[in-house]
Coordinates of N, CA and C in Angstrom, one line a residue:
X1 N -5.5 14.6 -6.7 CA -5.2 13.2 -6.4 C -6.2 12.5 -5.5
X2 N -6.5 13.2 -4.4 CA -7.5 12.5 -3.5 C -9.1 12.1 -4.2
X3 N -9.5 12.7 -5.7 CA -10.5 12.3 -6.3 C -10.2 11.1 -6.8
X4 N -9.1 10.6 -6.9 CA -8.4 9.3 -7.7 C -8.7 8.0 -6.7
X5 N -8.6 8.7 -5.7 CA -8.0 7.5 -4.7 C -9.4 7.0 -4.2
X6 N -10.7 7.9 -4.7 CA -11.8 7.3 -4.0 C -12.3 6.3 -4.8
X7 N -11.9 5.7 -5.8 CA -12.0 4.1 -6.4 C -11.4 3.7 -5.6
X8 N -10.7 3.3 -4.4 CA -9.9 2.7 -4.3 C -10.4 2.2 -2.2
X9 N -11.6 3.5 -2.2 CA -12.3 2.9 -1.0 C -13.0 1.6 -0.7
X10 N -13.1 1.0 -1.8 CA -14.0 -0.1 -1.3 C -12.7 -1.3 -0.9
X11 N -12.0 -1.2 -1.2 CA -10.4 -2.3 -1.1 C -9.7 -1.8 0.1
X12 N -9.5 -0.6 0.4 CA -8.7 -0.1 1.1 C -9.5 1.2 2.3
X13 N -9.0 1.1 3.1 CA -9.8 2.2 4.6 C -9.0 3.2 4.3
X14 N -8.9 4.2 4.0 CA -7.9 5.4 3.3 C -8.4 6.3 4.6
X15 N -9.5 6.3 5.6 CA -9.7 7.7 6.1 C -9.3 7.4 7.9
X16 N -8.4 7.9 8.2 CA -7.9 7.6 9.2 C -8.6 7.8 10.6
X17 N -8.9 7.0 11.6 CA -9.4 6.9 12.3 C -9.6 8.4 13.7
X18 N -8.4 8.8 13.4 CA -7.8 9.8 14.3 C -6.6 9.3 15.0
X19 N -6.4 8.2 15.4 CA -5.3 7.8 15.8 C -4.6 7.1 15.1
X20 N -3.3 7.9 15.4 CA -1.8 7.4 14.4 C -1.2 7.1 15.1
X21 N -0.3 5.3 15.0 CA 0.6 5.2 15.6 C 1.8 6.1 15.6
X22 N 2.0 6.1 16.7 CA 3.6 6.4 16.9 C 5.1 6.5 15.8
X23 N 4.9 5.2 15.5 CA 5.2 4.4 14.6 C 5.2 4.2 13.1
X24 N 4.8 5.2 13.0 CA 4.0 5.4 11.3 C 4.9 5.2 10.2
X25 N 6.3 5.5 10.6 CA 7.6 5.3 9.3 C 7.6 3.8 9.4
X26 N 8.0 3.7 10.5 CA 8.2 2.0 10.8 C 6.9 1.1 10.4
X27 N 6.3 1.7 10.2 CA 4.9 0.8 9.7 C 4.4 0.4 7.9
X28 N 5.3 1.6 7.6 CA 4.8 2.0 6.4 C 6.0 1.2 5.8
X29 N 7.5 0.9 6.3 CA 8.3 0.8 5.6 C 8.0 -0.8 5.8
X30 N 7.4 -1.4 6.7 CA 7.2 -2.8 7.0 C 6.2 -3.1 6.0
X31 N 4.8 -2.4 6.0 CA 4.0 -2.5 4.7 C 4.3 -2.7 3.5
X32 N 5.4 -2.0 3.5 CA 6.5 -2.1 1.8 C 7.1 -3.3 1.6
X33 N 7.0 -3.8 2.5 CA 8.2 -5.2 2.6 C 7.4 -6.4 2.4
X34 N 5.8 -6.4 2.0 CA 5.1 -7.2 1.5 C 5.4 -7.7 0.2
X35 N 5.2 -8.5 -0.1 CA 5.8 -8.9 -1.5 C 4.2 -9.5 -2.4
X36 N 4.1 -8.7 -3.5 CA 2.9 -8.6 -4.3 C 3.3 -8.9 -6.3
X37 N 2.8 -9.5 -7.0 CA 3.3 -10.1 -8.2 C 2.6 -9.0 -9.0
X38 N 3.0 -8.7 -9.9 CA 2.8 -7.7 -10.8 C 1.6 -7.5 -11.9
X39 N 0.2 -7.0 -11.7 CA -0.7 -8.1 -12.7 C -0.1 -7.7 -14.2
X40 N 1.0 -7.3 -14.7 CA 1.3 -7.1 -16.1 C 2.2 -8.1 -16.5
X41 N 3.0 -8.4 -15.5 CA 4.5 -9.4 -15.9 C 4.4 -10.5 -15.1
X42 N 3.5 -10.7 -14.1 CA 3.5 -11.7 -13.2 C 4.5 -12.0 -12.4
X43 N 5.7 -10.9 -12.3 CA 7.2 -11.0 -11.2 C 6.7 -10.6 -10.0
X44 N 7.0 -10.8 -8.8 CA 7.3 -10.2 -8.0 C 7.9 -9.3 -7.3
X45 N 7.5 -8.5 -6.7 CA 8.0 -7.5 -5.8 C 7.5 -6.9 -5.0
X46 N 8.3 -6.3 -4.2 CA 8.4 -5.9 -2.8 C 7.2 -4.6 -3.0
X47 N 6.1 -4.4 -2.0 CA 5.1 -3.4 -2.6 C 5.6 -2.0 -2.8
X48 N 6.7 -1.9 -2.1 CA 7.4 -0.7 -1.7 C 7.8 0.0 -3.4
X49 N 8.0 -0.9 -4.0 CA 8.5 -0.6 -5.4 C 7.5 -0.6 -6.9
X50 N 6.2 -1.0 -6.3 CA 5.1 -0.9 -7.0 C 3.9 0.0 -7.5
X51 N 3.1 0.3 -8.0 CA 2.3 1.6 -8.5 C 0.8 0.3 -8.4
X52 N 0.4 1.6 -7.8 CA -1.3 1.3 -7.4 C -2.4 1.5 -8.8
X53 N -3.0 0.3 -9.2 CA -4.1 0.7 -10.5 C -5.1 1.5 -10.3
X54 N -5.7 2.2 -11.2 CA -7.5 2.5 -11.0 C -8.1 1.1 -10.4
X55 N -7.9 -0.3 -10.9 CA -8.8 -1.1 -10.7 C -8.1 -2.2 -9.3
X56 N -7.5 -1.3 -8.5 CA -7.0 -2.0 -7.7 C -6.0 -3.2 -8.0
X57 N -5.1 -3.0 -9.1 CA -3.9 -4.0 -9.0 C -3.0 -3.1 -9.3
X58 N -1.7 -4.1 -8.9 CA -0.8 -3.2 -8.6 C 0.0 -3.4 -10.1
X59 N 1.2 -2.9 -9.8 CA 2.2 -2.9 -11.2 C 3.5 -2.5 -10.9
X60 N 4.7 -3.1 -11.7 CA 5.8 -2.3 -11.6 C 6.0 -1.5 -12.3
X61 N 7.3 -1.0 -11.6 CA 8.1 -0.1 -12.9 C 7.8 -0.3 -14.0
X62 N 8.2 -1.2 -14.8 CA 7.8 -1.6 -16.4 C 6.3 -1.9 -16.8
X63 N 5.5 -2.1 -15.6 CA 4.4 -2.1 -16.4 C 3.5 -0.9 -16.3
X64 N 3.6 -0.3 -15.6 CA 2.7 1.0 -14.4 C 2.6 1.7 -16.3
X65 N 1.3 2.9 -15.5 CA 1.5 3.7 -16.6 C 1.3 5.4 -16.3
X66 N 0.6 6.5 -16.2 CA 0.7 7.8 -15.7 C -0.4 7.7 -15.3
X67 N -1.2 6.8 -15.3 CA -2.6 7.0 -13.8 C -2.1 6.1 -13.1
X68 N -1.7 5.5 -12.4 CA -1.4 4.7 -11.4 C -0.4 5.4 -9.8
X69 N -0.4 5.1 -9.0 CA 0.2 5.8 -8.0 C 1.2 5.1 -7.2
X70 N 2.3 5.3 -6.9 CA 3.3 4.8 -6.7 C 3.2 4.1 -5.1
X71 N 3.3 3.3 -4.6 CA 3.5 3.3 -3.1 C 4.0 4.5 -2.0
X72 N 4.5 5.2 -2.3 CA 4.8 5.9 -1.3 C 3.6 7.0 -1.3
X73 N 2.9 7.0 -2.3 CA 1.6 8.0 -2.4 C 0.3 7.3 -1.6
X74 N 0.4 6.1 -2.0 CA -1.1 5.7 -1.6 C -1.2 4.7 -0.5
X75 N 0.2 5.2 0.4 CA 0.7 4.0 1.6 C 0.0 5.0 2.5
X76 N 0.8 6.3 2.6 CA 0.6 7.6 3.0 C -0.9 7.8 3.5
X77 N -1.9 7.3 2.7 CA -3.6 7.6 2.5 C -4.3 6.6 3.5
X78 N -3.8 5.3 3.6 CA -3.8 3.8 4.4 C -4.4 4.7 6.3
X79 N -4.8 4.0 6.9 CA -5.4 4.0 7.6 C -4.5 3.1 8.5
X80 N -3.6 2.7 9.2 CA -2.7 2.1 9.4 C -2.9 1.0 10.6
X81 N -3.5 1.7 11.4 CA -4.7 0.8 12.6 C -4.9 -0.3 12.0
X82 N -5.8 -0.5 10.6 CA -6.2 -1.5 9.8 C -5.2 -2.9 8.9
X83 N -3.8 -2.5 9.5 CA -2.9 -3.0 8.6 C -2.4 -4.3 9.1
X84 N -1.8 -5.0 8.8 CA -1.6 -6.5 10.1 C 0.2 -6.0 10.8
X85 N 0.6 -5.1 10.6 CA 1.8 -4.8 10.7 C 1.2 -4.5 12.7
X86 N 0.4 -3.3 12.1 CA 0.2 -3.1 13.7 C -1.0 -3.6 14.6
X87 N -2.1 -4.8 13.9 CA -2.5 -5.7 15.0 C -1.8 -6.3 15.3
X88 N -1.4 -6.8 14.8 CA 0.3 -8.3 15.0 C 0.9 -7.6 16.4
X89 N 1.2 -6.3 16.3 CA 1.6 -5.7 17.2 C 1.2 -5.3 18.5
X90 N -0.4 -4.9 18.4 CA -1.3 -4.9 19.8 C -1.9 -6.3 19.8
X91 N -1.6 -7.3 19.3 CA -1.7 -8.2 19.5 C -0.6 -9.1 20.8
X92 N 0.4 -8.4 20.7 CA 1.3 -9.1 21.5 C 1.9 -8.3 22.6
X93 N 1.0 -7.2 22.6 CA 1.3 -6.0 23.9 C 0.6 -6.2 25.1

């Protein structure tokens, strides 16, 4: 899987810095709660329920296909420092 995910470095910081928030469920599950439209059906939803493309768009259930990766796989890989969940947050500390 991690051969997969290196199309996916130029969009996304996957290699983590060394430091993990504390926080990292709570972060991930806030990340999910982004709301992203589907590039197959054009619905929205919550990213939490979405599958990651080869070409960087996302998909749902109904459109996803068996290369694609589900959020809870490719949230996991996220670099989290980089995410606005937790500047928003050292922003106000």
């Amino acid at each position: 899987m991690a051969n997969s995910f290196s199309k996916f470095a130029l969009f996304f910081d996957f290699v983590n810095n060394g430091s993990v928030p504390d926080n990292q469920e709570e972060i991930i599950k806030e990340f999910g709660k982004r709301v992203q439209r589907c590039y197959g059906c054009y619905i929205s939803y919550y990213l939490r329920d979405m599958y990651l493309g080869e070409d960087v768009t996302f998909f749902c259930e109904h459109c996803k296909d068996e290369t694609m990766f589900h959020f809870d796989d490719f949230s996991r890989l996220l670099d989290l420092n980089k995410l606005r969940e937790v500047s928003e947050q050292d922003h106000h500390h």
